[in-house]
């Protein structure tokens, strides 16, 4: 298992309450919520944070619904210089932290008139800390799967042949196309954050002020901690749970970071909800996560271009029922 099996009676009760009244799950602004300091606070906030039922009982896109032809056209208008920056980490068979990885290079030198060349065979789990990847909404269940997956779909929909619902193919159908916004928390804090640090709401808003941007509806939000590949499952920087209401209020479509977006080790007070960006963001908010992006290059490009917003496209593979996809996000100025 790559995510901890999180148990807790209170969490199960909270999830049951959510399912009991789906119409209440599309509640409005959450900014009036008290500060989320621990498990109990998070469980009380779940009904306001959840997007179950917001786009209908059959919805399988979650926050990607915030992307529209209007937001895409506005993002396309940001293309002015034609500069392209990859937001993916380069990796090889020897990269540390790869999971279930296998690789074989095959050469063939058939006589004429046949061709000669090579091909490789790659096997891997794209999730983890080595590869830039998208998480499908089937990737994370409600605690222990007791209340199913995002939007109340049953965990029985995840079969040995793949996920019947919430697979990556729903993201791949239109891809991710929109405005990218970089919030450079490392710059706000005066340098890379120590692995295991918590990014707070004030850090996000300070980064907005620093570069004159405001995160809004349908945005692909990149939060840079500066640690890059130094972030691991044992020591990784991420967003504190108290940022969740802000992400919902701003109608963020995709959350990304140069880590997996969560804090490792778990913050004190969050024994059950140990990874809130995944456990609440995916399972309750339907928030698409883009983990382990390479953000040093985009920092340099933003400084050169003197703007911290840009056009972004992300195209996952169209594999039916898959829990995620390795991707190469591209930013264009």
CSV table of C-alpha atoms in Angstrom, one decimal:
chain,number,residue,atom,x,y,z
A,1,UNK,CA,0.0,0.0,0.0
A,2,UNK,CA,1.3,3.4,-0.9
A,3,UNK,CA,-1.1,5.4,1.3
A,4,UNK,CA,-1.6,4.7,4.9
A,5,UNK,CA,-4.7,2.7,5.9
A,6,UNK,CA,-6.4,5.3,8.0
A,7,UNK,CA,-9.0,4.2,10.5
A,8,UNK,CA,-11.2,6.1,12.9
A,9,UNK,CA,-14.7,5.9,14.2
A,10,UNK,CA,-15.2,9.7,14.1
A,11,UNK,CA,-14.1,9.8,10.5
A,12,UNK,CA,-16.5,7.1,9.5
A,13,UNK,CA,-19.4,9.0,11.2
A,14,UNK,CA,-18.5,12.2,9.4
A,15,UNK,CA,-18.5,10.4,6.1
A,16,UNK,CA,-21.8,8.8,6.8
A,17,UNK,CA,-23.3,12.2,7.6
A,18,UNK,CA,-22.0,13.5,4.2
A,19,UNK,CA,-23.7,10.7,2.3
A,20,UNK,CA,-26.9,11.3,4.2
A,21,UNK,CA,-27.5,14.7,2.7
A,22,UNK,CA,-25.8,15.0,-0.7
A,23,UNK,CA,-27.6,18.3,-1.5
A,24,UNK,CA,-25.8,20.0,1.4
A,25,UNK,CA,-22.4,19.1,0.0
A,26,UNK,CA,-22.3,21.9,-2.5
A,27,UNK,CA,-22.3,24.5,0.3
A,28,UNK,CA,-21.0,27.9,-0.5
A,29,UNK,CA,-18.0,29.8,0.8
A,30,UNK,CA,-16.0,28.0,3.4
A,31,UNK,CA,-13.9,31.0,4.5
A,32,UNK,CA,-16.0,31.3,7.7
A,33,UNK,CA,-14.8,27.9,8.9
A,34,UNK,CA,-12.7,27.9,12.1
A,35,UNK,CA,-9.0,27.2,11.7
A,36,UNK,CA,-8.5,23.4,11.0
A,37,UNK,CA,-6.0,22.4,13.6
A,38,UNK,CA,-6.6,18.7,14.1
A,39,UNK,CA,-8.7,15.7,13.2
A,40,UNK,CA,-11.8,16.9,15.0
A,41,UNK,CA,-11.7,20.2,13.2
A,42,UNK,CA,-11.3,18.6,9.8
A,43,UNK,CA,-14.2,16.2,10.4
A,44,UNK,CA,-16.5,19.1,11.4
A,45,UNK,CA,-15.4,20.9,8.2
A,46,UNK,CA,-16.0,18.0,5.8
A,47,UNK,CA,-19.7,18.9,4.9
A,48,UNK,CA,-18.6,22.4,3.8
A,49,UNK,CA,-15.5,21.2,2.0
A,50,UNK,CA,-17.1,18.3,0.1
A,51,UNK,CA,-18.2,18.6,-3.5
A,52,UNK,CA,-20.2,15.4,-3.5
A,53,UNK,CA,-23.3,16.1,-5.6
A,54,UNK,CA,-22.2,19.6,-6.7
A,55,UNK,CA,-22.1,18.6,-10.3
A,56,UNK,CA,-24.6,15.8,-10.1
A,57,UNK,CA,-24.6,12.2,-8.8
A,58,UNK,CA,-22.9,10.9,-11.9
A,59,UNK,CA,-20.0,13.4,-11.9
A,60,UNK,CA,-16.5,11.9,-12.4
A,61,UNK,CA,-14.5,15.1,-13.0
A,62,UNK,CA,-14.6,16.9,-9.6
A,63,UNK,CA,-12.9,20.2,-9.6
A,64,UNK,CA,-12.0,19.9,-13.3
A,65,UNK,CA,-15.5,21.1,-13.9
A,66,UNK,CA,-14.2,24.5,-13.0
A,67,UNK,CA,-12.4,24.5,-16.4
A,68,UNK,CA,-14.5,25.7,-19.2
A,69,UNK,CA,-14.1,27.1,-22.7
A,70,UNK,CA,-14.0,30.6,-21.1
A,71,UNK,CA,-11.2,29.7,-18.8
A,72,UNK,CA,-9.3,27.9,-21.5
A,73,UNK,CA,-9.6,30.9,-23.9
A,74,UNK,CA,-8.4,33.3,-21.2
A,75,UNK,CA,-5.4,31.0,-20.6
A,76,UNK,CA,-4.6,30.8,-24.2
A,77,UNK,CA,-4.4,34.6,-24.3
A,78,UNK,CA,-1.4,34.4,-22.0
A,79,UNK,CA,0.7,33.0,-24.8
A,80,UNK,CA,2.8,35.9,-26.0
A,81,UNK,CA,6.5,35.0,-26.3
A,82,UNK,CA,6.1,31.4,-27.3
A,83,UNK,CA,8.5,30.2,-24.6
A,84,UNK,CA,7.9,26.6,-23.5
A,85,UNK,CA,8.9,25.1,-20.1
A,86,UNK,CA,8.5,21.5,-19.1
A,87,UNK,CA,7.2,21.0,-15.6
A,88,UNK,CA,8.2,17.3,-15.4
A,89,UNK,CA,11.1,15.7,-13.6
A,90,UNK,CA,13.5,13.8,-15.8
A,91,UNK,CA,14.1,10.3,-14.6
A,92,UNK,CA,15.9,7.1,-15.6
A,93,UNK,CA,16.0,3.4,-14.4
A,94,UNK,CA,18.5,4.5,-11.7
A,95,UNK,CA,16.4,7.3,-10.2
A,96,UNK,CA,15.9,6.8,-6.5
A,97,UNK,CA,12.4,6.3,-5.0
A,98,UNK,CA,11.0,4.5,-8.1
A,99,UNK,CA,8.2,2.1,-7.2
A,100,UNK,CA,7.8,-1.4,-8.8
A,101,UNK,CA,10.0,-0.2,-11.7
A,102,UNK,CA,11.4,-2.6,-14.3
A,103,UNK,CA,13.2,-1.7,-17.5
A,104,UNK,CA,14.6,-3.6,-20.5
A,105,UNK,CA,16.1,-2.2,-23.7
A,106,UNK,CA,15.8,-4.5,-26.7
A,107,UNK,CA,17.7,-4.2,-30.0
A,108,UNK,CA,16.8,-5.8,-33.3
A,109,UNK,CA,19.0,-5.8,-36.4
A,110,UNK,CA,16.9,-7.6,-39.0
A,111,UNK,CA,18.4,-8.0,-42.4
A,112,UNK,CA,17.3,-5.9,-45.3
A,113,UNK,CA,14.6,-5.2,-46.4
A,114,UNK,CA,13.4,-5.3,-42.8
A,115,UNK,CA,14.2,-2.4,-40.4
A,116,UNK,CA,16.7,-2.3,-37.6
A,117,UNK,CA,16.2,-0.4,-34.3
A,118,UNK,CA,15.4,-0.8,-30.7
A,119,UNK,CA,12.5,-0.7,-28.2
A,120,UNK,CA,12.2,-0.7,-24.5
A,121,UNK,CA,9.8,-2.4,-22.1
A,122,UNK,CA,8.9,-0.3,-19.0
A,123,UNK,CA,6.9,-1.3,-16.0
A,124,UNK,CA,6.2,1.0,-13.0
A,125,UNK,CA,3.9,2.4,-10.4
A,126,UNK,CA,3.6,6.1,-11.4
A,127,UNK,CA,2.6,7.2,-7.9
A,128,UNK,CA,5.2,8.2,-5.3
A,129,UNK,CA,8.0,10.7,-5.2
A,130,UNK,CA,10.1,10.0,-8.2
A,131,UNK,CA,7.8,10.6,-11.2
A,132,UNK,CA,5.7,13.6,-12.1
A,133,UNK,CA,2.2,12.2,-12.3
A,134,UNK,CA,-1.5,12.9,-12.1
A,135,UNK,CA,-3.7,11.2,-9.6
A,136,UNK,CA,-7.1,10.0,-10.8
A,137,UNK,CA,-10.0,10.4,-8.4
A,138,UNK,CA,-10.2,6.6,-7.9
A,139,UNK,CA,-6.7,6.7,-6.4
A,140,UNK,CA,-7.7,7.6,-2.8
A,141,UNK,CA,-10.8,6.3,-0.9
A,142,UNK,CA,-12.6,7.8,2.0
A,143,UNK,CA,-11.0,6.5,5.3
A,144,UNK,CA,-10.8,2.7,5.1
A,145,UNK,CA,-13.1,2.9,2.1
A,146,UNK,CA,-16.1,2.9,4.4
A,147,UNK,CA,-18.0,5.6,2.5
A,148,UNK,CA,-16.6,4.7,-0.9
A,149,UNK,CA,-14.8,7.1,-3.2
A,150,UNK,CA,-15.4,10.6,-4.5
A,151,UNK,CA,-19.1,11.4,-5.0
A,152,UNK,CA,-20.1,8.3,-3.1
A,153,UNK,CA,-19.1,5.7,-5.7
A,154,UNK,CA,-18.4,2.3,-4.2
A,155,UNK,CA,-14.9,0.9,-3.8
A,156,UNK,CA,-16.4,-2.2,-5.4
A,157,UNK,CA,-16.0,-0.2,-8.7
A,158,UNK,CA,-12.3,-0.8,-8.4
A,159,UNK,CA,-11.7,-4.2,-9.9
A,160,UNK,CA,-8.7,-6.3,-11.0
A,161,UNK,CA,-9.3,-5.1,-14.5
A,162,UNK,CA,-9.2,-1.4,-13.5
A,163,UNK,CA,-11.6,1.2,-12.0
A,164,UNK,CA,-15.1,1.1,-13.4
A,165,UNK,CA,-15.5,4.8,-12.3
A,166,UNK,CA,-13.2,7.7,-11.7
A,167,UNK,CA,-10.3,6.4,-13.8
A,168,UNK,CA,-7.8,8.6,-15.5
A,169,UNK,CA,-9.6,8.3,-18.8
A,170,UNK,CA,-12.1,10.9,-17.7
A,171,UNK,CA,-9.3,13.4,-17.3
A,172,UNK,CA,-7.7,12.3,-20.5
A,173,UNK,CA,-10.8,12.9,-22.6
A,174,UNK,CA,-10.2,16.7,-22.7
A,175,UNK,CA,-6.9,16.8,-20.9
A,176,UNK,CA,-6.0,19.7,-18.6
A,177,UNK,CA,-5.8,23.0,-20.4
A,178,UNK,CA,-5.9,26.3,-18.5
A,179,UNK,CA,-4.1,29.0,-16.6
A,180,UNK,CA,-1.2,28.0,-14.5
A,181,UNK,CA,-0.3,30.2,-11.5
A,182,UNK,CA,3.0,29.8,-9.5
A,183,UNK,CA,3.0,30.7,-5.8
A,184,UNK,CA,6.7,30.6,-4.9
A,185,UNK,CA,6.6,30.0,-1.1
A,186,UNK,CA,10.3,29.3,-1.1
A,187,UNK,CA,10.9,32.9,-2.2
A,188,UNK,CA,8.4,34.2,0.4
A,189,UNK,CA,10.3,32.3,3.1
A,190,UNK,CA,13.7,33.3,1.9
A,191,UNK,CA,14.8,30.0,0.5
A,192,UNK,CA,13.9,26.3,0.2
A,193,UNK,CA,11.7,25.0,3.0
A,194,UNK,CA,13.2,22.3,5.2
A,195,UNK,CA,11.6,18.9,4.2
A,196,UNK,CA,8.7,18.3,6.5
A,197,UNK,CA,7.6,21.9,6.8
A,198,UNK,CA,4.0,23.1,6.6
A,199,UNK,CA,2.8,25.6,4.1
A,200,UNK,CA,0.2,27.8,5.6
A,201,UNK,CA,-2.6,30.0,4.1
A,202,UNK,CA,-0.6,33.1,4.9
A,203,UNK,CA,2.3,31.7,2.8
A,204,UNK,CA,0.0,31.3,-0.2
A,205,UNK,CA,-1.5,34.8,0.1
A,206,UNK,CA,2.0,36.3,0.7
A,207,UNK,CA,3.2,34.7,-2.5
A,208,UNK,CA,0.1,36.2,-4.3
A,209,UNK,CA,1.0,39.7,-3.1
A,210,UNK,CA,4.7,39.3,-3.9
A,211,UNK,CA,4.1,38.7,-7.6
A,212,UNK,CA,0.7,40.4,-8.1
A,213,UNK,CA,-1.4,37.3,-9.0
A,214,UNK,CA,-4.6,36.0,-7.6
A,215,UNK,CA,-5.6,32.3,-7.8
A,216,UNK,CA,-9.0,31.9,-9.3
A,217,UNK,CA,-11.6,29.6,-10.8
A,218,UNK,CA,-10.3,26.8,-13.0
A,219,UNK,CA,-6.6,27.5,-12.2
A,220,UNK,CA,-3.8,25.0,-12.1
A,221,UNK,CA,-2.0,26.0,-9.0
A,222,UNK,CA,1.7,25.3,-8.5
A,223,UNK,CA,3.0,25.8,-5.0
A,224,UNK,CA,6.8,25.7,-4.9
A,225,UNK,CA,8.6,24.7,-1.6
A,226,UNK,CA,12.0,24.6,-3.3
A,227,UNK,CA,12.9,21.2,-2.0
A,228,UNK,CA,12.3,19.3,-5.3
A,229,UNK,CA,13.5,15.7,-5.1
A,230,UNK,CA,14.7,16.2,-1.5
A,231,UNK,CA,11.0,15.7,-0.6
A,232,UNK,CA,10.3,12.1,0.3
A,233,UNK,CA,7.6,10.1,2.1
A,234,UNK,CA,9.7,10.3,5.3
A,235,UNK,CA,10.4,14.0,5.1
A,236,UNK,CA,8.3,16.1,2.7
A,237,UNK,CA,6.9,19.6,2.6
A,238,UNK,CA,3.2,20.2,1.8
A,239,UNK,CA,0.1,22.3,2.4
A,240,UNK,CA,-1.4,22.3,5.9
A,241,UNK,CA,-5.0,21.1,6.2
A,242,UNK,CA,-6.1,24.6,7.0
A,243,UNK,CA,-5.5,25.5,3.3
A,244,UNK,CA,-8.3,23.3,2.2
A,245,UNK,CA,-11.2,25.8,2.6
A,246,UNK,CA,-9.1,28.4,0.6
A,247,UNK,CA,-8.6,25.9,-2.2
A,248,UNK,CA,-12.3,25.3,-2.3
A,249,UNK,CA,-13.3,28.9,-2.1
A,250,UNK,CA,-10.9,29.9,-4.9
A,251,UNK,CA,-12.3,27.1,-7.1
A,252,UNK,CA,-8.9,25.6,-7.9
A,253,UNK,CA,-9.1,22.9,-10.6
A,254,UNK,CA,-5.7,21.3,-10.1
A,255,UNK,CA,-3.2,21.5,-7.2
A,256,UNK,CA,0.5,20.8,-7.8
A,257,UNK,CA,3.8,21.1,-6.0
A,258,UNK,CA,7.4,20.0,-6.1
A,259,UNK,CA,6.4,17.4,-3.6
A,260,UNK,CA,3.3,15.2,-3.3
A,261,UNK,CA,1.3,18.2,-1.8
A,262,UNK,CA,1.1,16.7,1.7
A,263,UNK,CA,3.3,17.0,4.7
A,264,UNK,CA,5.5,14.1,5.8
A,265,UNK,CA,5.7,13.1,8.6
A,266,UNK,CA,2.2,13.8,9.6
A,267,UNK,CA,1.5,17.0,11.5
A,268,UNK,CA,0.6,16.8,15.2
A,269,UNK,CA,-3.1,16.4,15.7
A,270,UNK,CA,-3.8,14.6,12.4
A,271,UNK,CA,-3.5,11.0,13.3
A,272,UNK,CA,-6.5,9.8,11.3
A,273,UNK,CA,-6.4,12.4,8.5
A,274,UNK,CA,-2.7,12.0,8.0
A,275,UNK,CA,-2.6,13.2,4.3
A,276,UNK,CA,-5.4,15.8,4.0
A,277,UNK,CA,-4.6,17.0,0.5
A,278,UNK,CA,-5.1,13.4,-0.8
A,279,UNK,CA,-7.6,12.1,1.7
A,280,UNK,CA,-9.9,15.2,1.6
A,281,UNK,CA,-8.8,16.8,-1.6
A,282,UNK,CA,-9.3,13.8,-3.8
A,283,UNK,CA,-12.0,11.8,-1.9
A,284,UNK,CA,-14.2,14.6,-0.8
A,285,UNK,CA,-13.4,17.7,-2.9
A,286,UNK,CA,-12.7,15.8,-6.1
A,287,UNK,CA,-9.5,17.8,-6.5
A,288,UNK,CA,-7.1,16.6,-9.1
A,289,UNK,CA,-3.5,16.4,-7.8
A,290,UNK,CA,-0.5,16.8,-10.0
A,291,UNK,CA,2.4,15.5,-7.8
A,292,UNK,CA,6.2,16.0,-8.1
A,293,UNK,CA,6.4,18.7,-10.7
A,294,UNK,CA,9.7,20.3,-11.5
A,295,UNK,CA,9.4,24.0,-10.6
A,296,UNK,CA,12.9,25.5,-10.7
A,297,UNK,CA,12.7,26.1,-14.4
A,298,UNK,CA,9.4,27.8,-14.3
A,299,UNK,CA,10.7,30.1,-11.5
A,300,UNK,CA,13.4,31.3,-13.8
A,301,UNK,CA,11.0,31.7,-16.7
A,302,UNK,CA,8.5,33.7,-14.6
A,303,UNK,CA,11.3,36.0,-13.5
A,304,UNK,CA,12.4,36.5,-17.1
A,305,UNK,CA,8.9,37.1,-18.4
A,306,UNK,CA,8.0,39.2,-15.4
A,307,UNK,CA,4.7,37.3,-14.8
A,308,UNK,CA,3.7,34.4,-12.6
A,309,UNK,CA,0.8,33.2,-14.7
A,310,UNK,CA,1.0,31.2,-17.9
A,311,UNK,CA,-0.7,28.7,-20.2
A,312,UNK,CA,-0.5,25.0,-19.2
A,313,UNK,CA,-1.4,21.8,-20.8
A,314,UNK,CA,-1.3,18.3,-19.3
A,315,UNK,CA,-2.2,15.2,-21.3
A,316,UNK,CA,-2.5,11.9,-19.4
A,317,UNK,CA,-2.6,8.6,-21.2
A,318,UNK,CA,-6.1,7.3,-22.1
A,319,UNK,CA,-5.9,4.1,-20.2
A,320,UNK,CA,-9.3,3.0,-19.0
A,321,UNK,CA,-9.6,2.5,-15.3
A,322,UNK,CA,-6.1,3.6,-14.4
A,323,UNK,CA,-5.4,5.3,-11.1
A,324,UNK,CA,-3.1,7.9,-12.5
A,325,UNK,CA,-0.6,8.7,-15.3
A,326,UNK,CA,3.0,9.8,-15.6
A,327,UNK,CA,2.8,13.2,-17.4
A,328,UNK,CA,5.0,15.9,-18.9
A,329,UNK,CA,3.1,19.2,-18.2
A,330,UNK,CA,4.1,22.0,-20.5
A,331,UNK,CA,3.9,25.7,-19.6
A,332,UNK,CA,3.9,28.3,-22.4
A,333,UNK,CA,4.4,32.1,-22.1
